[in-house]
Short mmCIF file of N, CA and C and ligand atoms in Angstrom, two decimals:
data_model
loop_
_atom_site.label_atom_id
_atom_site.label_comp_id
_atom_site.label_asym_id
_atom_site.label_seq_id
_atom_site.Cartn_x
_atom_site.Cartn_y
_atom_site.Cartn_z
N MET A 9 -61.65 2.22 -26.32
CA MET A 9 -60.73 1.64 -27.41
C MET A 9 -61.86 0.89 -28.43
N THR A 10 -61.04 0.51 -29.60
CA THR A 10 -61.92 -0.51 -30.44
C THR A 10 -60.86 -0.93 -31.01
N TYR A 11 -62.00 -2.42 -31.87
CA TYR A 11 -60.94 -2.36 -32.59
C TYR A 11 -60.86 -2.15 -34.39
N VAL A 12 -60.24 -2.20 -35.34
CA VAL A 12 -60.08 -1.96 -36.42
C VAL A 12 -60.26 -2.76 -37.64
N ILE A 13 -60.61 -2.45 -38.42
CA ILE A 13 -60.49 -3.46 -40.19
C ILE A 13 -59.84 -2.49 -40.93
N THR A 14 -58.82 -2.38 -41.23
CA THR A 14 -57.77 -1.56 -42.04
C THR A 14 -58.58 -2.37 -43.19
N GLU A 15 -57.59 -1.57 -44.60
CA GLU A 15 -57.94 -2.04 -45.56
C GLU A 15 -56.84 -3.11 -46.33
N ALA A 16 -56.67 -4.22 -45.95
CA ALA A 16 -56.35 -5.07 -46.03
C ALA A 16 -57.26 -6.39 -46.26
N CYS A 17 -58.57 -6.12 -45.42
CA CYS A 17 -59.58 -7.13 -45.78
C CYS A 17 -60.16 -6.46 -47.21
N VAL A 18 -59.99 -5.65 -47.91
CA VAL A 18 -60.37 -5.80 -48.96
C VAL A 18 -60.01 -6.28 -50.43
N GLY A 19 -60.91 -7.19 -50.65
CA GLY A 19 -60.19 -8.42 -52.07
C GLY A 19 -60.43 -9.17 -51.52
N THR A 20 -61.12 -9.62 -50.02
CA THR A 20 -60.90 -10.87 -49.31
C THR A 20 -62.30 -10.69 -49.00
N LYS A 21 -62.81 -9.40 -47.80
CA LYS A 21 -63.72 -9.75 -47.45
C LYS A 21 -64.23 -11.15 -46.83
N ASP A 22 -63.16 -11.73 -46.30
CA ASP A 22 -64.03 -12.69 -45.41
C ASP A 22 -64.75 -12.33 -44.43
N THR A 23 -65.70 -13.31 -43.79
CA THR A 23 -66.27 -12.86 -42.68
C THR A 23 -66.51 -13.37 -41.46
N ALA A 24 -65.38 -14.46 -41.36
CA ALA A 24 -64.91 -15.46 -39.87
C ALA A 24 -64.97 -14.08 -39.31
N CYS A 25 -64.52 -12.84 -38.79
CA CYS A 25 -64.81 -11.83 -37.86
C CYS A 25 -66.10 -11.54 -37.69
N TRP A 26 -67.15 -10.94 -38.43
CA TRP A 26 -68.15 -11.45 -38.60
C TRP A 26 -69.27 -12.28 -37.40
N GLU A 27 -68.99 -13.36 -37.52
CA GLU A 27 -69.02 -15.08 -37.04
C GLU A 27 -68.60 -14.99 -35.72
N ALA A 28 -67.58 -14.41 -35.80
CA ALA A 28 -66.85 -14.68 -34.03
C ALA A 28 -67.39 -13.30 -33.31
N CYS A 29 -67.95 -12.37 -34.22
CA CYS A 29 -68.08 -11.27 -32.75
C CYS A 29 -69.43 -11.56 -32.05
N PRO A 30 -69.02 -11.50 -30.55
CA PRO A 30 -70.21 -11.58 -29.89
C PRO A 30 -71.34 -10.47 -29.95
N ALA A 31 -70.77 -9.21 -30.13
CA ALA A 31 -71.29 -7.80 -29.88
C ALA A 31 -71.89 -7.05 -31.17
N ASP A 32 -72.03 -8.13 -32.00
CA ASP A 32 -72.65 -7.85 -33.45
C ASP A 32 -72.27 -6.68 -34.01
N ALA A 33 -70.58 -6.55 -33.65
CA ALA A 33 -70.23 -4.58 -34.03
C ALA A 33 -70.12 -4.64 -35.62
N ILE A 34 -69.54 -5.91 -35.83
CA ILE A 34 -69.06 -6.08 -37.66
C ILE A 34 -70.07 -5.75 -38.73
N HIS A 35 -70.48 -5.20 -39.60
CA HIS A 35 -70.75 -4.88 -40.80
C HIS A 35 -70.63 -4.31 -41.68
N PRO A 36 -71.25 -4.50 -42.77
CA PRO A 36 -72.01 -5.27 -43.19
C PRO A 36 -71.89 -6.58 -43.06
N GLY A 37 -73.01 -7.38 -42.46
CA GLY A 37 -72.81 -9.03 -42.76
C GLY A 37 -73.08 -9.54 -43.67
N PRO A 38 -73.13 -10.77 -44.06
CA PRO A 38 -73.36 -11.59 -44.99
C PRO A 38 -75.54 -11.37 -44.83
N GLY A 39 -76.06 -11.44 -45.66
CA GLY A 39 -77.48 -11.12 -45.37
C GLY A 39 -77.87 -9.65 -45.47
N GLU A 40 -77.12 -9.34 -44.56
CA GLU A 40 -77.46 -7.58 -44.56
C GLU A 40 -77.45 -6.90 -46.46
N PRO A 41 -78.27 -6.24 -46.92
CA PRO A 41 -78.68 -5.50 -47.99
C PRO A 41 -77.29 -5.39 -48.60
N SER A 42 -76.97 -4.62 -47.75
CA SER A 42 -75.27 -3.77 -48.34
C SER A 42 -74.33 -4.53 -48.17
N PHE A 43 -74.53 -5.70 -48.23
CA PHE A 43 -73.10 -6.66 -48.04
C PHE A 43 -72.61 -6.62 -49.23
N GLY A 44 -73.23 -6.77 -50.36
CA GLY A 44 -72.50 -6.83 -51.71
C GLY A 44 -71.82 -5.29 -52.17
N LYS A 45 -72.52 -4.27 -51.50
CA LYS A 45 -72.22 -2.97 -52.17
C LYS A 45 -70.91 -2.78 -51.68
N HIS A 46 -70.10 -3.24 -50.38
CA HIS A 46 -69.20 -2.54 -50.10
C HIS A 46 -67.67 -3.20 -50.03
N GLU A 47 -66.64 -3.06 -49.99
CA GLU A 47 -65.44 -3.49 -50.70
C GLU A 47 -64.98 -4.40 -49.36
N GLN A 48 -65.33 -4.22 -48.43
CA GLN A 48 -64.67 -3.79 -46.64
C GLN A 48 -66.03 -4.20 -45.45
N LEU A 49 -65.57 -5.50 -44.57
CA LEU A 49 -66.38 -5.04 -43.49
C LEU A 49 -65.68 -3.72 -42.55
N TYR A 50 -67.00 -3.31 -41.78
CA TYR A 50 -66.20 -2.33 -40.84
C TYR A 50 -66.38 -2.59 -39.39
N ILE A 51 -66.05 -1.97 -38.24
CA ILE A 51 -66.40 -2.03 -36.91
C ILE A 51 -66.99 -0.84 -36.50
N ASP A 52 -67.97 -1.28 -35.75
CA ASP A 52 -68.93 -0.08 -35.14
C ASP A 52 -68.35 0.34 -33.46
N PRO A 53 -67.24 1.12 -34.07
CA PRO A 53 -66.06 1.44 -32.30
C PRO A 53 -67.45 2.20 -31.40
N THR A 54 -68.79 2.31 -31.26
CA THR A 54 -69.50 2.60 -30.03
C THR A 54 -70.27 1.31 -29.49
N GLU A 55 -70.10 -0.09 -30.49
CA GLU A 55 -70.32 -1.57 -30.68
C GLU A 55 -69.46 -2.11 -30.04
N CYS A 56 -68.42 -1.90 -29.81
CA CYS A 56 -67.43 -3.15 -29.98
C CYS A 56 -66.95 -2.89 -28.28
N ILE A 57 -66.59 -4.20 -27.98
CA ILE A 57 -66.37 -4.11 -26.70
C ILE A 57 -65.04 -4.95 -26.35
N ASP A 58 -64.09 -4.60 -27.24
CA ASP A 58 -62.61 -5.26 -27.22
C ASP A 58 -62.27 -6.41 -26.82
N CYS A 59 -63.19 -7.14 -27.10
CA CYS A 59 -62.80 -8.67 -26.62
C CYS A 59 -62.19 -9.36 -27.62
N SER A 60 -61.87 -8.69 -28.45
CA SER A 60 -60.31 -9.54 -29.36
C SER A 60 -60.88 -10.28 -30.19
N ALA A 61 -61.81 -10.81 -30.31
CA ALA A 61 -62.32 -12.64 -30.87
C ALA A 61 -62.04 -12.50 -32.18
N CYS A 62 -62.26 -10.72 -33.00
CA CYS A 62 -62.31 -10.75 -34.42
C CYS A 62 -60.62 -10.64 -34.95
N GLU A 63 -59.93 -10.44 -34.42
CA GLU A 63 -58.51 -10.27 -34.46
C GLU A 63 -57.92 -11.71 -35.20
N PRO A 64 -57.49 -12.82 -34.63
CA PRO A 64 -56.98 -13.81 -34.73
C PRO A 64 -57.83 -15.06 -36.01
N VAL A 65 -59.04 -14.73 -36.08
CA VAL A 65 -59.45 -15.14 -37.44
C VAL A 65 -59.81 -14.52 -38.28
N CYS A 66 -59.31 -13.40 -38.60
CA CYS A 66 -58.92 -12.85 -40.26
C CYS A 66 -57.88 -13.37 -40.58
N PRO A 67 -58.11 -13.94 -41.91
CA PRO A 67 -56.87 -14.48 -42.36
C PRO A 67 -55.97 -13.75 -43.39
N VAL A 68 -56.40 -12.47 -43.35
CA VAL A 68 -55.42 -11.77 -44.12
C VAL A 68 -55.01 -11.12 -42.75
N GLU A 69 -55.07 -10.87 -41.39
CA GLU A 69 -54.54 -10.15 -40.38
C GLU A 69 -55.04 -8.16 -40.96
N ALA A 70 -56.16 -8.25 -41.00
CA ALA A 70 -56.82 -7.25 -41.39
C ALA A 70 -57.23 -6.31 -39.95
N ILE A 71 -56.98 -6.62 -39.34
CA ILE A 71 -58.15 -6.12 -37.59
C ILE A 71 -56.88 -6.69 -36.42
N TYR A 72 -56.91 -4.97 -35.90
CA TYR A 72 -56.05 -4.63 -35.02
C TYR A 72 -56.81 -3.81 -34.22
N PRO A 73 -56.12 -3.66 -32.79
CA PRO A 73 -56.45 -2.30 -31.77
C PRO A 73 -56.45 -1.29 -32.20
N GLU A 74 -57.28 -0.22 -32.18
CA GLU A 74 -56.80 1.03 -32.76
C GLU A 74 -55.70 1.50 -32.47
N GLU A 75 -55.41 1.16 -31.52
CA GLU A 75 -53.72 1.93 -30.86
C GLU A 75 -52.62 0.82 -31.24
N ASP A 76 -53.15 -0.01 -32.07
CA ASP A 76 -52.01 -0.72 -32.53
C ASP A 76 -52.13 -0.45 -34.27
N VAL A 77 -52.95 0.04 -35.09
CA VAL A 77 -53.27 -0.13 -35.95
C VAL A 77 -51.90 0.70 -36.90
N PRO A 78 -51.06 0.06 -38.02
CA PRO A 78 -50.25 0.30 -38.44
C PRO A 78 -50.17 2.23 -39.38
N GLN A 79 -49.12 2.77 -38.93
CA GLN A 79 -49.40 4.23 -39.30
C GLN A 79 -49.83 4.06 -40.83
N GLU A 80 -49.20 3.28 -41.70
CA GLU A 80 -49.93 3.24 -43.19
C GLU A 80 -51.02 2.90 -43.05
N SER A 81 -52.00 2.52 -42.23
CA SER A 81 -53.40 1.97 -42.48
C SER A 81 -54.23 2.90 -41.18
N GLU A 82 -53.52 4.16 -40.81
CA GLU A 82 -54.55 5.03 -39.89
C GLU A 82 -55.31 5.24 -40.20
N ARG A 83 -55.68 5.58 -41.48
CA ARG A 83 -57.02 6.27 -42.56
C ARG A 83 -58.01 5.37 -42.24
N SER A 84 -57.73 4.03 -41.69
CA SER A 84 -58.96 2.83 -41.75
C SER A 84 -59.97 3.44 -40.39
N ILE A 85 -59.27 3.84 -39.02
CA ILE A 85 -59.55 4.34 -37.81
C ILE A 85 -61.00 5.19 -38.48
N ALA A 86 -60.52 5.91 -39.44
CA ALA A 86 -61.73 7.30 -39.65
C ALA A 86 -63.03 6.99 -40.35
N VAL A 87 -62.42 5.61 -41.34
CA VAL A 87 -63.07 4.90 -42.49
C VAL A 87 -63.99 4.13 -41.59
N ASN A 88 -63.52 3.41 -40.46
CA ASN A 88 -64.70 2.30 -39.72
C ASN A 88 -65.43 3.25 -39.17
N ARG A 89 -64.95 4.01 -38.35
CA ARG A 89 -66.03 5.26 -37.87
C ARG A 89 -67.14 5.66 -38.68
N ASP A 90 -66.59 6.68 -39.56
CA ASP A 90 -67.43 7.36 -40.26
C ASP A 90 -68.54 6.07 -40.98
N PHE A 91 -68.43 5.20 -41.37
CA PHE A 91 -69.28 3.90 -42.28
C PHE A 91 -70.54 3.96 -41.15
N PHE A 92 -70.27 4.14 -39.90
CA PHE A 92 -71.33 3.73 -39.02
C PHE A 92 -72.06 5.15 -38.96
N ALA A 93 -71.26 6.59 -38.57
CA ALA A 93 -72.07 7.51 -39.18
C ALA A 93 -72.78 8.05 -40.64
N ALA A 94 -72.09 7.31 -41.47
CA ALA A 94 -73.37 7.44 -42.45
C ALA A 94 -74.41 6.46 -42.17
N ARG A 95 -74.24 5.65 -41.13
CA ARG A 95 -75.58 4.83 -41.54
C ARG A 95 -76.77 4.82 -40.67
N THR A 96 -76.14 5.83 -39.23
CA THR A 96 -77.14 6.27 -38.60
C THR A 96 -77.69 8.09 -38.74
N ALA A 97 -76.94 8.73 -40.01
CA ALA A 97 -77.13 9.86 -40.13
C ALA A 97 -78.59 10.27 -40.45
FE1 SF4 B 20 -66.46 -7.41 -31.66
FE2 SF4 B 20 -64.93 -7.99 -30.28
FE3 SF4 B 20 -63.97 -7.77 -32.57
FE4 SF4 B 20 -64.90 -6.01 -31.02
S1 SF4 B 20 -62.95 -7.03 -30.69
S2 SF4 B 20 -65.74 -5.91 -33.39
S3 SF4 B 20 -66.72 -6.91 -30.11
S4 SF4 B 20 -65.07 -9.65 -31.90
#
């Protein structure tokens, strides 16, 4: 299981989740070179330890456990995963 950042992040891109994450699973964080190039933050499903710390601190309620992602946002599951697949390719 992993947590997922949905498209609700776009336009806000708050970094409270990044600060709260104990596993360094959320990227790009402020200070990373690509931070300004992406419209939202993403969760690495291979690094997330399912602690849930990120979910309540998001001001726009963009973060869900994978199994609870709203149907209209299901594409975000692949979007988060593919972001990290592209980084390591
Ligand atoms: Fe990080 Fe925990 Fe959120 Fe996973 S659930 S992204 S480990 S804060």
